[in-house]
Amino acid sequence: MDETATADAAPGGTAPAGSAADPVVAGEGVRKEYGDVVALDGVDLDVAAGEVFGLIGPNGAGKTTLVRALTGTTEAAGDLRVFGAPPTAVEPSRIGLLPQSFDPPARLTARELVDYYGGLYDEARDTEAVLDDVGMADDADAWYETLSGGQQRRTCVATAVVNDPDLLFLDEPTTGIDPAGRRAIHRLIERLAAGGTTVFLTSHAMDEVERLADRVALLRDGRVVASGAPDRLVAQHGGAPRLDADTAAATTEETVERVATGVRERLGDGPTVEATDGGLRVRGVRPEAIGDAVDALDAAGVAFDSLSWSEPSLEDVYLRLTGEEYARRGGERAAAEAVADGGDR
């Protein structure tokens, strides 16, 4: 897949109307190579003050490398600016960072860990307030090694925000966290952004990015191939709404054709019918036309156990714009980034 899609005027997107003239994070022509493998291949982006910016893409696409370049922990070619200065020149207290892999001392309690990281700064938030923000107030005195994976991740989020950063990088912040814990982290991110903190969010949870991000950039093979507000990306690249029928019997080509004929008679040539692993899918069905699609199934003699209707989402955009081409090309890059990052990407 060679298409490059954008919902904004510039390759990396433009700041929302009314935002500060100078972006908090800016990159132009960012490039990073690991030997013969190009991890970042001319990335352009900008992030406005108080914005939640989502970075998505397959494993090995270059996301972690880009975050490391923006936080000054790895060198990269091109023009990189954070608060108008090179990343290595930024006052560390202005930055909060939660990497994808973070292993703090295991024999400290959650409270002691937040105290420790808060003590690295001249001014830090109150430990108890931070623990409450991430839902760890009741387990603050448990050793880190005895906490569940989700509790550990929430504690790590707490250590990243204890300095009350102006710019917060979060790499997979809710991995392993239960729904209640995820909700607490989401509320925290929303409060921080509302208070003026700029949040750079990397996640494989498309629902999370779609809910939280003001804008999204999709990285594939080291390039930004789509960017813009989530709803605009979905409208442009997410495809049509769909009606899925879980059928009692296996779907044959003849069944698909019978249903397709009935759908065309009732809904015109717009909707399409296809077989799925569990039954049938009718694409392009608006809510008001669901009854007509069901009539087409009945007329074709299709018995179904359940029906579900859904609109396209950011996940559909992700799958469409990454596709199978990345699987053919990405293995080498993923392995290179794993070596460069010191572990499995």
Short mmCIF file of N, CA and C in Angstrom, two decimals, residues 93-255:
data_model
loop_
_atom_site.label_atom_id
_atom_site.label_comp_id
_atom_site.label_asym_id
_atom_site.label_seq_id
_atom_site.Cartn_x
_atom_site.Cartn_y
_atom_site.Cartn_z
N SER A 93 12.60 18.99 34.32
CA SER A 93 11.40 19.06 35.16
C SER A 93 10.14 19.39 34.36
N ARG A 94 10.31 19.88 33.13
CA ARG A 94 9.15 20.22 32.30
C ARG A 94 8.59 18.99 31.58
N ILE A 95 9.32 17.89 31.63
CA ILE A 95 8.95 16.70 30.87
C ILE A 95 8.56 15.56 31.82
N GLY A 96 7.50 14.86 31.48
CA GLY A 96 7.16 13.60 32.13
C GLY A 96 7.22 12.49 31.10
N LEU A 97 7.78 11.35 31.48
CA LEU A 97 7.95 10.27 30.52
C LEU A 97 7.61 8.93 31.15
N LEU A 98 6.68 8.22 30.53
CA LEU A 98 6.40 6.84 30.89
C LEU A 98 6.76 5.97 29.70
N PRO A 99 7.89 5.27 29.74
CA PRO A 99 8.25 4.39 28.62
C PRO A 99 7.40 3.14 28.62
N GLN A 100 7.43 2.42 27.52
CA GLN A 100 6.67 1.18 27.42
C GLN A 100 7.17 0.15 28.41
N SER A 101 8.47 0.10 28.62
CA SER A 101 9.07 -0.83 29.57
C SER A 101 9.73 -0.01 30.68
N PHE A 102 9.28 -0.22 31.91
CA PHE A 102 9.78 0.56 33.04
C PHE A 102 9.81 -0.36 34.25
N ASP A 103 10.99 -0.54 34.84
CA ASP A 103 11.15 -1.47 35.95
C ASP A 103 11.77 -0.75 37.15
N PRO A 104 10.95 -0.12 37.98
CA PRO A 104 11.48 0.55 39.18
C PRO A 104 11.87 -0.47 40.23
N PRO A 105 12.55 -0.03 41.30
CA PRO A 105 12.95 -0.95 42.37
C PRO A 105 11.76 -1.72 42.94
N ALA A 106 11.87 -3.03 42.96
CA ALA A 106 10.73 -3.88 43.31
C ALA A 106 10.40 -3.89 44.78
N ARG A 107 11.39 -3.60 45.65
CA ARG A 107 11.15 -3.71 47.09
C ARG A 107 10.84 -2.36 47.72
N LEU A 108 10.35 -1.43 46.91
CA LEU A 108 9.80 -0.19 47.44
C LEU A 108 8.29 -0.23 47.30
N THR A 109 7.58 0.44 48.18
CA THR A 109 6.13 0.50 48.06
C THR A 109 5.76 1.52 46.98
N ALA A 110 4.50 1.49 46.58
CA ALA A 110 4.03 2.47 45.60
C ALA A 110 4.24 3.89 46.11
N ARG A 111 3.97 4.11 47.39
CA ARG A 111 4.16 5.45 47.97
C ARG A 111 5.64 5.84 47.96
N GLU A 112 6.51 4.92 48.31
CA GLU A 112 7.94 5.22 48.34
C GLU A 112 8.48 5.51 46.94
N LEU A 113 7.94 4.81 45.94
CA LEU A 113 8.38 5.07 44.57
C LEU A 113 7.99 6.47 44.12
N VAL A 114 6.75 6.84 44.38
CA VAL A 114 6.30 8.19 43.99
C VAL A 114 7.07 9.24 44.77
N ASP A 115 7.31 9.00 46.06
CA ASP A 115 8.13 9.91 46.86
C ASP A 115 9.53 10.06 46.27
N TYR A 116 10.10 8.93 45.89
CA TYR A 116 11.46 8.95 45.35
C TYR A 116 11.54 9.78 44.08
N TYR A 117 10.65 9.50 43.13
CA TYR A 117 10.71 10.24 41.87
C TYR A 117 10.31 11.71 42.05
N GLY A 118 9.39 11.96 42.98
CA GLY A 118 9.06 13.35 43.28
C GLY A 118 10.24 14.10 43.88
N GLY A 119 11.05 13.37 44.66
CA GLY A 119 12.21 14.00 45.29
C GLY A 119 13.30 14.40 44.32
N LEU A 120 13.21 13.97 43.08
CA LEU A 120 14.21 14.36 42.07
C LEU A 120 14.00 15.78 41.56
N TYR A 121 12.86 16.39 41.94
CA TYR A 121 12.52 17.72 41.43
C TYR A 121 12.41 18.71 42.57
N ASP A 122 12.71 19.97 42.27
CA ASP A 122 12.59 21.02 43.28
C ASP A 122 11.14 21.22 43.70
N GLU A 123 10.24 21.09 42.75
CA GLU A 123 8.82 21.23 43.05
C GLU A 123 8.09 20.02 42.49
N ALA A 124 7.36 19.33 43.32
CA ALA A 124 6.63 18.14 42.89
C ALA A 124 5.24 18.17 43.50
N ARG A 125 4.35 17.42 42.90
CA ARG A 125 2.99 17.32 43.41
C ARG A 125 2.98 16.48 44.68
N ASP A 126 1.92 16.62 45.43
CA ASP A 126 1.75 15.83 46.65
C ASP A 126 1.59 14.36 46.30
N THR A 127 2.37 13.51 46.95
CA THR A 127 2.36 12.09 46.65
C THR A 127 0.98 11.48 46.81
N GLU A 128 0.30 11.82 47.89
CA GLU A 128 -1.01 11.21 48.14
C GLU A 128 -2.01 11.59 47.05
N ALA A 129 -1.93 12.83 46.59
CA ALA A 129 -2.85 13.27 45.54
C ALA A 129 -2.58 12.53 44.23
N VAL A 130 -1.31 12.30 43.93
CA VAL A 130 -0.95 11.59 42.70
C VAL A 130 -1.40 10.14 42.77
N LEU A 131 -1.17 9.50 43.91
CA LEU A 131 -1.62 8.12 44.08
C LEU A 131 -3.14 8.00 43.93
N ASP A 132 -3.86 8.98 44.45
CA ASP A 132 -5.31 8.98 44.33
C ASP A 132 -5.72 9.16 42.87
N ASP A 133 -5.00 9.99 42.14
CA ASP A 133 -5.31 10.24 40.73
C ASP A 133 -5.27 8.97 39.89
N VAL A 134 -4.33 8.07 40.22
CA VAL A 134 -4.18 6.86 39.41
C VAL A 134 -4.86 5.65 40.04
N GLY A 135 -5.61 5.87 41.11
CA GLY A 135 -6.35 4.78 41.74
C GLY A 135 -5.50 3.86 42.58
N MET A 136 -4.42 4.38 43.16
CA MET A 136 -3.53 3.54 43.97
C MET A 136 -3.51 3.93 45.44
N ALA A 137 -4.43 4.77 45.87
CA ALA A 137 -4.42 5.23 47.26
C ALA A 137 -4.58 4.07 48.24
N ASP A 138 -5.42 3.11 47.90
CA ASP A 138 -5.69 2.00 48.83
C ASP A 138 -4.57 0.96 48.87
N ASP A 139 -3.70 0.97 47.89
CA ASP A 139 -2.61 -0.02 47.84
C ASP A 139 -1.24 0.64 47.89
N ALA A 140 -1.19 1.84 48.42
CA ALA A 140 0.04 2.62 48.39
C ALA A 140 1.17 2.00 49.20
N ASP A 141 0.86 1.17 50.20
CA ASP A 141 1.89 0.63 51.08
C ASP A 141 2.31 -0.79 50.72
N ALA A 142 1.85 -1.27 49.57
CA ALA A 142 2.26 -2.60 49.10
C ALA A 142 3.54 -2.48 48.29
N TRP A 143 4.44 -3.44 48.47
CA TRP A 143 5.66 -3.44 47.67
C TRP A 143 5.31 -3.53 46.18
N TYR A 144 6.10 -2.90 45.39
CA TYR A 144 5.87 -2.90 43.94
C TYR A 144 5.82 -4.32 43.40
N GLU A 145 6.69 -5.19 43.88
CA GLU A 145 6.77 -6.55 43.34
C GLU A 145 5.53 -7.38 43.69
N THR A 146 4.76 -6.97 44.68
CA THR A 146 3.57 -7.72 45.05
C THR A 146 2.31 -7.19 44.36
N LEU A 147 2.43 -6.09 43.66
CA LEU A 147 1.27 -5.52 42.98
C LEU A 147 0.95 -6.30 41.71
N SER A 148 -0.29 -6.25 41.30
CA SER A 148 -0.66 -6.85 40.02
C SER A 148 -0.05 -6.02 38.89
N GLY A 149 -0.07 -6.60 37.68
CA GLY A 149 0.49 -5.88 36.54
C GLY A 149 -0.19 -4.55 36.31
N GLY A 150 -1.51 -4.52 36.45
CA GLY A 150 -2.22 -3.26 36.27
C GLY A 150 -1.89 -2.25 37.35
N GLN A 151 -1.76 -2.70 38.60
CA GLN A 151 -1.39 -1.79 39.69
C GLN A 151 0.02 -1.26 39.49
N GLN A 152 0.91 -2.11 39.02
CA GLN A 152 2.27 -1.65 38.74
C GLN A 152 2.26 -0.56 37.67
N ARG A 153 1.45 -0.76 36.63
CA ARG A 153 1.42 0.23 35.56
C ARG A 153 0.85 1.54 36.05
N ARG A 154 -0.17 1.49 36.90
CA ARG A 154 -0.73 2.72 37.45
C ARG A 154 0.30 3.44 38.32
N THR A 155 1.08 2.67 39.07
CA THR A 155 2.14 3.30 39.87
C THR A 155 3.17 3.97 38.97
N CYS A 156 3.49 3.33 37.86
CA CYS A 156 4.44 3.93 36.91
C CYS A 156 3.90 5.23 36.33
N VAL A 157 2.60 5.25 36.03
CA VAL A 157 1.99 6.49 35.55
C VAL A 157 2.15 7.58 36.60
N ALA A 158 1.97 7.21 37.87
CA ALA A 158 2.11 8.19 38.95
C ALA A 158 3.51 8.79 38.99
N THR A 159 4.53 7.96 38.77
CA THR A 159 5.91 8.49 38.80
C THR A 159 6.16 9.42 37.63
N ALA A 160 5.39 9.29 36.55
CA ALA A 160 5.60 10.13 35.36
C ALA A 160 4.93 11.49 35.49
N VAL A 161 3.94 11.60 36.39
CA VAL A 161 3.21 12.87 36.50
C VAL A 161 3.49 13.58 37.81
N VAL A 162 4.31 12.99 38.68
CA VAL A 162 4.51 13.59 40.00
C VAL A 162 5.19 14.95 39.93
N ASN A 163 5.94 15.22 38.85
CA ASN A 163 6.60 16.52 38.71
C ASN A 163 5.71 17.56 38.05
N ASP A 164 4.43 17.22 37.82
CA ASP A 164 3.48 18.13 37.18
C ASP A 164 4.06 18.69 35.88
N PRO A 165 4.34 17.81 34.91
CA PRO A 165 5.06 18.24 33.71
C PRO A 165 4.22 19.11 32.78
N ASP A 166 4.91 19.95 32.01
CA ASP A 166 4.24 20.72 30.96
C ASP A 166 4.01 19.85 29.73
N LEU A 167 4.86 18.86 29.53
CA LEU A 167 4.75 17.95 28.40
C LEU A 167 4.90 16.53 28.92
N LEU A 168 3.92 15.68 28.63
CA LEU A 168 3.89 14.32 29.15
C LEU A 168 3.89 13.33 28.00
N PHE A 169 4.89 12.45 27.97
CA PHE A 169 4.96 11.37 27.00
C PHE A 169 4.48 10.08 27.68
N LEU A 170 3.47 9.47 27.11
CA LEU A 170 2.92 8.23 27.65
C LEU A 170 2.97 7.16 26.57
N ASP A 171 3.75 6.11 26.80
CA ASP A 171 3.88 5.01 25.84
C ASP A 171 3.13 3.80 26.39
N GLU A 172 1.99 3.50 25.81
CA GLU A 172 1.14 2.39 26.26
C GLU A 172 0.81 2.51 27.76
N PRO A 173 0.18 3.61 28.17
CA PRO A 173 0.00 3.84 29.61
C PRO A 173 -0.94 2.86 30.30
N THR A 174 -1.89 2.27 29.57
CA THR A 174 -2.89 1.42 30.25
C THR A 174 -2.71 -0.07 29.98
N THR A 175 -1.54 -0.48 29.51
CA THR A 175 -1.29 -1.90 29.27
C THR A 175 -1.47 -2.70 30.56
N GLY A 176 -2.33 -3.71 30.50
CA GLY A 176 -2.54 -4.59 31.65
C GLY A 176 -3.44 -4.04 32.73
N ILE A 177 -4.02 -2.87 32.52
CA ILE A 177 -4.86 -2.25 33.54
C ILE A 177 -6.32 -2.63 33.30
N ASP A 178 -7.04 -2.92 34.39
CA ASP A 178 -8.44 -3.32 34.27
C ASP A 178 -9.30 -2.11 33.87
N PRO A 179 -10.57 -2.35 33.49
CA PRO A 179 -11.41 -1.25 33.00
C PRO A 179 -11.53 -0.08 33.96
N ALA A 180 -11.67 -0.37 35.26
CA ALA A 180 -11.79 0.72 36.23
C ALA A 180 -10.50 1.53 36.30
N GLY A 181 -9.37 0.84 36.28
CA GLY A 181 -8.09 1.54 36.29
C GLY A 181 -7.88 2.35 35.02
N ARG A 182 -8.27 1.79 33.87
CA ARG A 182 -8.16 2.53 32.61
C ARG A 182 -8.96 3.82 32.67
N ARG A 183 -10.17 3.71 33.22
CA ARG A 183 -11.02 4.89 33.32
C ARG A 183 -10.36 5.97 34.17
N ALA A 184 -9.70 5.54 35.26
CA ALA A 184 -9.02 6.51 36.11
C ALA A 184 -7.88 7.20 35.36
N ILE A 185 -7.11 6.43 34.59
CA ILE A 185 -6.01 7.02 33.82
C ILE A 185 -6.56 7.95 32.74
N HIS A 186 -7.63 7.55 32.09
CA HIS A 186 -8.23 8.40 31.06
C HIS A 186 -8.69 9.73 31.66
N ARG A 187 -9.34 9.66 32.82
CA ARG A 187 -9.78 10.90 33.46
C ARG A 187 -8.59 11.78 33.83
N LEU A 188 -7.51 11.16 34.28
CA LEU A 188 -6.32 11.92 34.62
C LEU A 188 -5.76 12.63 33.40
N ILE A 189 -5.66 11.92 32.28
CA ILE A 189 -5.14 12.53 31.05
C ILE A 189 -6.02 13.70 30.62
N GLU A 190 -7.33 13.52 30.71
CA GLU A 190 -8.25 14.60 30.33
C GLU A 190 -8.10 15.80 31.24
N ARG A 191 -7.92 15.57 32.55
CA ARG A 191 -7.72 16.69 33.47
C ARG A 191 -6.41 17.42 33.21
N LEU A 192 -5.36 16.65 32.95
CA LEU A 192 -4.07 17.27 32.68
C LEU A 192 -4.14 18.14 31.43
N ALA A 193 -4.76 17.62 30.38
CA ALA A 193 -4.87 18.39 29.14
C ALA A 193 -5.72 19.64 29.35
N ALA A 194 -6.81 19.49 30.11
CA ALA A 194 -7.66 20.65 30.38
C ALA A 194 -6.91 21.72 31.15
N GLY A 195 -5.93 21.30 31.95
CA GLY A 195 -5.12 22.24 32.71
C GLY A 195 -3.93 22.81 31.95
N GLY A 196 -3.77 22.43 30.69
CA GLY A 196 -2.71 22.99 29.86
C GLY A 196 -1.55 22.08 29.58
N THR A 197 -1.52 20.88 30.17
CA THR A 197 -0.43 19.94 29.89
C THR A 197 -0.59 19.38 28.47
N THR A 198 0.50 19.33 27.74
CA THR A 198 0.51 18.70 26.42
C THR A 198 0.83 17.22 26.60
N VAL A 199 0.01 16.36 26.01
CA VAL A 199 0.16 14.92 26.18
C VAL A 199 0.45 14.27 24.83
N PHE A 200 1.55 13.54 24.78
CA PHE A 200 1.95 12.79 23.59
C PHE A 200 1.72 11.33 23.91
N LEU A 201 0.66 10.75 23.34
CA LEU A 201 0.18 9.43 23.72
C LEU A 201 0.47 8.42 22.62
N THR A 202 1.15 7.35 22.98
CA THR A 202 1.38 6.23 22.07
C THR A 202 0.62 5.02 22.61
N SER A 203 -0.21 4.40 21.77
CA SER A 203 -1.01 3.29 22.27
C SER A 203 -1.45 2.41 21.11
N HIS A 204 -1.61 1.10 21.41
CA HIS A 204 -2.22 0.18 20.46
C HIS A 204 -3.71 0.03 20.71
N ALA A 205 -4.22 0.67 21.75
CA ALA A 205 -5.66 0.62 22.05
C ALA A 205 -6.34 1.73 21.26
N MET A 206 -6.91 1.38 20.12
CA MET A 206 -7.50 2.39 19.25
C MET A 206 -8.67 3.11 19.90
N ASP A 207 -9.46 2.40 20.72
CA ASP A 207 -10.56 3.08 21.40
C ASP A 207 -10.04 4.14 22.36
N GLU A 208 -8.92 3.86 22.98
CA GLU A 208 -8.30 4.81 23.91
C GLU A 208 -7.85 6.06 23.17
N VAL A 209 -7.17 5.87 22.06
CA VAL A 209 -6.69 7.02 21.27
C VAL A 209 -7.86 7.81 20.71
N GLU A 210 -8.87 7.09 20.21
CA GLU A 210 -10.03 7.78 19.63
C GLU A 210 -10.75 8.62 20.68
N ARG A 211 -10.79 8.13 21.90
CA ARG A 211 -11.47 8.88 22.96
C ARG A 211 -10.66 10.09 23.41
N LEU A 212 -9.35 9.94 23.55
CA LEU A 212 -8.54 10.95 24.22
C LEU A 212 -7.89 11.97 23.29
N ALA A 213 -7.51 11.54 22.08
CA ALA A 213 -6.64 12.37 21.26
C ALA A 213 -7.41 13.44 20.49
N ASP A 214 -6.86 14.66 20.49
CA ASP A 214 -7.38 15.72 19.62
C ASP A 214 -6.98 15.48 18.18
N ARG A 215 -5.77 14.99 17.99
CA ARG A 215 -5.27 14.63 16.66
C ARG A 215 -4.46 13.36 16.76
N VAL A 216 -4.34 12.68 15.62
CA VAL A 216 -3.65 11.40 15.57
C VAL A 216 -2.73 11.39 14.36
N ALA A 217 -1.55 10.80 14.53
CA ALA A 217 -0.67 10.51 13.40
C ALA A 217 -0.45 9.01 13.35
N LEU A 218 -0.61 8.43 12.17
CA LEU A 218 -0.39 7.01 11.98
C LEU A 218 0.96 6.82 11.31
N LEU A 219 1.84 6.10 12.01
CA LEU A 219 3.21 5.87 11.54
C LEU A 219 3.30 4.46 10.97
N ARG A 220 3.84 4.35 9.77
CA ARG A 220 4.05 3.05 9.14
C ARG A 220 5.37 3.08 8.38
N ASP A 221 6.22 2.10 8.65
CA ASP A 221 7.52 2.03 8.01
C ASP A 221 8.30 3.34 8.15
N GLY A 222 8.21 3.95 9.34
CA GLY A 222 8.99 5.15 9.62
C GLY A 222 8.45 6.42 9.01
N ARG A 223 7.25 6.37 8.42
CA ARG A 223 6.66 7.56 7.79
C ARG A 223 5.27 7.82 8.36
N VAL A 224 4.88 9.08 8.43
CA VAL A 224 3.51 9.44 8.77
C VAL A 224 2.67 9.29 7.51
N VAL A 225 1.74 8.34 7.54
CA VAL A 225 0.92 8.07 6.35
C VAL A 225 -0.49 8.64 6.48
N ALA A 226 -0.88 9.08 7.67
CA ALA A 226 -2.18 9.72 7.85
C ALA A 226 -2.13 10.54 9.13
N SER A 227 -2.79 11.67 9.13
CA SER A 227 -2.85 12.48 10.35
C SER A 227 -4.09 13.35 10.33
N GLY A 228 -4.55 13.69 11.50
CA GLY A 228 -5.73 14.54 11.62
C GLY A 228 -6.54 14.18 12.84
N ALA A 229 -7.65 14.87 13.02
CA ALA A 229 -8.57 14.55 14.11
C ALA A 229 -9.15 13.15 13.90
N PRO A 230 -9.36 12.38 14.96
CA PRO A 230 -9.85 11.01 14.80
C PRO A 230 -11.12 10.91 13.97
N ASP A 231 -12.09 11.79 14.22
CA ASP A 231 -13.34 11.68 13.48
C ASP A 231 -13.16 11.96 12.00
N ARG A 232 -12.23 12.86 11.66
CA ARG A 232 -11.97 13.13 10.24
C ARG A 232 -11.27 11.96 9.57
N LEU A 233 -10.35 11.34 10.28
CA LEU A 233 -9.70 10.15 9.72
C LEU A 233 -10.69 9.02 9.51
N VAL A 234 -11.58 8.84 10.47
CA VAL A 234 -12.59 7.79 10.35
C VAL A 234 -13.50 8.07 9.16
N ALA A 235 -13.92 9.34 9.01
CA ALA A 235 -14.80 9.69 7.90
C ALA A 235 -14.13 9.46 6.56
N GLN A 236 -12.82 9.74 6.47
CA GLN A 236 -12.11 9.63 5.21
C GLN A 236 -11.68 8.20 4.88
N HIS A 237 -11.29 7.43 5.90
CA HIS A 237 -10.64 6.16 5.64
C HIS A 237 -11.24 4.97 6.37
N GLY A 238 -12.28 5.19 7.17
CA GLY A 238 -12.79 4.09 7.99
C GLY A 238 -13.73 3.16 7.28
N GLY A 239 -14.24 3.57 6.12
CA GLY A 239 -15.18 2.71 5.41
C GLY A 239 -16.60 2.97 5.85
N ALA A 240 -17.50 2.08 5.43
CA ALA A 240 -18.93 2.24 5.65
C ALA A 240 -19.38 1.53 6.92
N PRO A 241 -20.52 1.94 7.49
CA PRO A 241 -21.09 1.17 8.60
C PRO A 241 -21.45 -0.23 8.14
N ARG A 242 -21.53 -1.16 9.08
CA ARG A 242 -21.73 -2.55 8.69
C ARG A 242 -22.70 -3.26 9.63
N LEU A 243 -23.39 -4.22 9.05
CA LEU A 243 -24.29 -5.08 9.79
C LEU A 243 -23.74 -6.49 9.72
N ASP A 244 -23.43 -7.08 10.88
CA ASP A 244 -22.86 -8.43 10.94
C ASP A 244 -23.91 -9.40 11.45
N ALA A 245 -24.05 -10.50 10.75
CA ALA A 245 -24.97 -11.56 11.15
C ALA A 245 -24.18 -12.82 11.44
N ASP A 246 -24.32 -13.32 12.67
CA ASP A 246 -23.72 -14.61 13.03
C ASP A 246 -24.71 -15.70 12.64
N THR A 247 -24.31 -16.51 11.67
CA THR A 247 -25.23 -17.50 11.13
C THR A 247 -25.01 -18.88 11.73
N ALA A 248 -26.09 -19.67 11.74
CA ALA A 248 -26.01 -21.01 12.31
C ALA A 248 -25.25 -21.95 11.40
N ALA A 249 -25.33 -21.72 10.09
CA ALA A 249 -24.66 -22.60 9.13
C ALA A 249 -23.54 -21.84 8.43
N ALA A 250 -22.63 -22.60 7.86
CA ALA A 250 -21.52 -21.98 7.12
C ALA A 250 -22.06 -21.20 5.93
N THR A 251 -21.39 -20.08 5.62
CA THR A 251 -21.82 -19.22 4.52
C THR A 251 -21.17 -19.65 3.22
N THR A 252 -21.98 -19.91 2.20
CA THR A 252 -21.48 -20.30 0.89
C THR A 252 -21.54 -19.12 -0.06
N GLU A 253 -20.88 -19.25 -1.21
CA GLU A 253 -20.95 -18.20 -2.23
C GLU A 253 -22.38 -18.00 -2.71
N GLU A 254 -23.12 -19.09 -2.81
CA GLU A 254 -24.51 -18.98 -3.25
C GLU A 254 -25.34 -18.17 -2.24
N THR A 255 -25.08 -18.40 -0.95
CA THR A 255 -25.80 -17.64 0.08
C THR A 255 -25.48 -16.16 -0.03
#
